[in-house]
PDB file of C-alpha atoms in Angstrom:
ATOM      1  CA  MET W 607       9.429 -26.489 -37.804  1.00  0.00           C
ATOM      2  CA  THR W 608       9.108 -28.857 -35.332  1.00  0.00           C
ATOM      3  CA  GLU W 609      11.539 -26.287 -33.052  1.00  0.00           C
ATOM      4  CA  GLN W 610       9.334 -23.767 -33.630  1.00  0.00           C
ATOM      5  CA  ASN W 611       6.638 -25.976 -32.132  1.00  0.00           C
ATOM      6  CA  ASP W 612       8.736 -26.896 -29.009  1.00  0.00           C
ATOM      7  CA  TRP W 613       9.502 -23.395 -28.503  1.00  0.00           C
ATOM      8  CA  GLU W 614       5.892 -22.495 -28.357  1.00  0.00           C
ATOM      9  CA  ARG W 615       4.894 -25.088 -25.804  1.00  0.00           C
ATOM     10  CA  GLU W 616       7.942 -23.991 -23.999  1.00  0.00           C
ATOM     11  CA  PHE W 617       5.716 -20.387 -22.972  1.00  0.00           C
ATOM     12  CA  ASP W 618       2.302 -21.892 -23.695  1.00  0.00           C
ATOM     13  CA  HIS W 619       0.663 -20.115 -20.265  1.00  0.00           C
ATOM     14  CA  ARG W 620      -2.449 -21.686 -21.083  1.00  0.00           C
ATOM     15  CA  TRP W 621      -0.960 -25.066 -20.907  1.00  0.00           C
ATOM     16  CA  ALA W 622       0.952 -24.424 -17.852  1.00  0.00           C
ATOM     17  CA  ALA W 623      -2.330 -23.566 -15.602  1.00  0.00           C
ATOM     18  CA  SER W 624      -4.341 -26.416 -17.082  1.00  0.00           C
ATOM     19  CA  ALA W 625      -1.604 -28.102 -15.095  1.00  0.00           C
ATOM     20  CA  THR W 626      -2.926 -31.020 -12.759  1.00  0.00           C
ATOM     21  CA  HIS W 627      -0.687 -30.519 -10.292  1.00  0.00           C
ATOM     22  CA  LYS W 628       0.675 -27.418  -9.467  1.00  0.00           C
ATOM     23  CA  GLU W 629       3.769 -27.350  -6.813  1.00  0.00           C
ATOM     24  CA  PRO W 630       4.078 -24.339  -4.771  1.00  0.00           C
ATOM     25  CA  SER W 631       7.340 -21.763  -4.922  1.00  0.00           C
ATOM     26  CA  ALA W 632      10.058 -22.528  -2.492  1.00  0.00           C
ATOM     27  CA  ARG W 633       9.268 -19.547  -0.439  1.00  0.00           C
ATOM     28  CA  ALA W 634       5.261 -21.222   0.460  1.00  0.00           C
ATOM     29  CA  ARG W 635       7.313 -24.978   1.158  1.00  0.00           C
ATOM     30  CA  MET W 636       9.879 -22.703   3.314  1.00  0.00           C
ATOM     31  CA  LEU W 637       7.147 -20.751   5.127  1.00  0.00           C
ATOM     32  CA  ALA W 638       4.828 -24.127   5.476  1.00  0.00           C
ATOM     33  CA  ALA W 639       7.566 -25.876   7.186  1.00  0.00           C
ATOM     34  CA  ARG W 640       8.443 -23.080   9.412  1.00  0.00           C
ATOM     35  CA  TRP W 641       4.765 -22.402  10.763  1.00  0.00           C
ATOM     36  CA  ARG W 642       4.452 -26.297  10.892  1.00  0.00           C
ATOM     37  CA  GLU W 643       7.051 -26.654  13.872  1.00  0.00           C
ATOM     38  CA  ASN W 644       6.552 -22.672  15.312  1.00  0.00           C
ATOM     39  CA  PRO W 645       2.624 -21.416  13.958  1.00  0.00           C
ATOM     40  CA  PRO W 646       2.698 -17.083  14.145  1.00  0.00           C
ATOM     41  CA  ASP W 647       0.575 -15.303  16.764  1.00  0.00           C
ATOM     42  CA  PRO W 648      -2.675 -14.199  14.988  1.00  0.00           C
ATOM     43  CA  LEU W 649      -2.610 -10.596  14.024  1.00  0.00           C
ATOM     44  CA  PRO W 650      -5.843  -8.522  13.463  1.00  0.00           C
ATOM     45  CA  PHE W 651      -5.788  -7.613  10.013  1.00  0.00           C
ATOM     46  CA  ARG W 652      -4.298  -4.688   9.291  1.00  0.00           C
ATOM     47  CA  ALA W 653      -3.337  -3.942  13.205  1.00  0.00           C
ATOM     48  CA  ASP W 654      -2.299  -0.815  13.915  1.00  0.00           C
ATOM     49  CA  PRO W 655       1.461  -0.007  15.901  1.00  0.00           C
ATOM     50  CA  ASP W 656       1.590   1.455  18.926  1.00  0.00           C
ATOM     51  CA  ARG W 657       0.703   5.085  18.467  1.00  0.00           C
ATOM     52  CA  VAL W 658       3.422   7.547  19.829  1.00  0.00           C
ATOM     53  CA  ALA W 659       1.641  10.521  20.015  1.00  0.00           C
ATOM     54  CA  SER W 660      -2.005  11.155  20.046  1.00  0.00           C
ATOM     55  CA  ARG W 661      -3.971  12.583  16.935  1.00  0.00           C
ATOM     56  CA  ARG W 662      -5.588  16.070  17.413  1.00  0.00           C
ATOM     57  CA  SER W 663      -9.187  16.274  17.548  1.00  0.00           C
ATOM     58  CA  ARG W 664     -11.293  17.327  14.142  1.00  0.00           C
ATOM     59  CA  TRP W 665     -12.779  20.269  15.925  1.00  0.00           C
ATOM     60  CA  VAL W 666      -9.186  21.381  16.898  1.00  0.00           C
ATOM     61  CA  SER W 667      -8.142  20.922  12.608  1.00  0.00           C
ATOM     62  CA  VAL W 668     -11.197  23.105  11.729  1.00  0.00           C
ATOM     63  CA  ALA W 669     -10.264  26.074  14.277  1.00  0.00           C
ATOM     64  CA  VAL W 670      -6.640  26.051  13.466  1.00  0.00           C
ATOM     65  CA  VAL W 671      -7.803  26.535   9.383  1.00  0.00           C
ATOM     66  CA  ILE W 672     -10.473  29.143  10.792  1.00  0.00           C
ATOM     67  CA  GLY W 673      -7.639  31.008  12.749  1.00  0.00           C
ATOM     68  CA  CYS W 674      -5.290  31.100   9.839  1.00  0.00           C
ATOM     69  CA  VAL W 675      -8.203  32.303   7.260  1.00  0.00           C
ATOM     70  CA  ALA W 676      -9.204  35.135   9.757  1.00  0.00           C
ATOM     71  CA  VAL W 677      -5.416  36.126   9.997  1.00  0.00           C
ATOM     72  CA  VAL W 678      -5.055  35.924   6.134  1.00  0.00           C
ATOM     73  CA  ILE W 679      -8.088  38.491   6.137  1.00  0.00           C
ATOM     74  CA  LEU W 680      -6.980  40.730   8.570  1.00  0.00           C
ATOM     75  CA  LEU W 681      -3.775  41.070   7.331  1.00  0.00           C
ATOM     76  CA  LEU W 682      -4.665  41.963   3.528  1.00  0.00           C
ATOM     77  CA  GLY W 683      -6.932  44.754   5.444  1.00  0.00           C
ATOM     78  CA  TRP W 684      -4.464  45.999   7.638  1.00  0.00           C
ATOM     79  CA  THR W 685      -2.262  46.224   3.941  1.00  0.00           C
ATOM     80  CA  ARG W 686      -5.264  48.127   2.224  1.00  0.00           C
ATOM     81  CA  LEU W 687      -6.354  50.081   5.072  1.00  0.00           C
ATOM     82  CA  GLY W 688      -2.033  51.125   6.019  1.00  0.00           C
ATOM     83  CA  PRO W 689      -0.054  54.289   4.740  1.00  0.00           C
ATOM     84  CA  GLN W 690      -2.517  56.241   2.607  1.00  0.00           C
ATOM     85  CA  ARG W 691      -0.248  58.438   0.494  1.00  0.00           C
TER      86      ARG W 691
END
């Protein structure tokens, strides 16, 4: 019976979460030591990378979509009015 209690105690997450002292992970300790000596440069939240090409404006995109729709309509009308037998 004591073996069952030991097993339950080993995997009792509530007991582990209620610990008064929580040791940081190895990665957190490594980063803290590195940043203590050489702090990182401040970066804005979700900083944009350097843009390679500028984006098209919204009006250009709308004009392209309307142009494509007009071409499809014209092609469908031309095929219906095409050579009649």
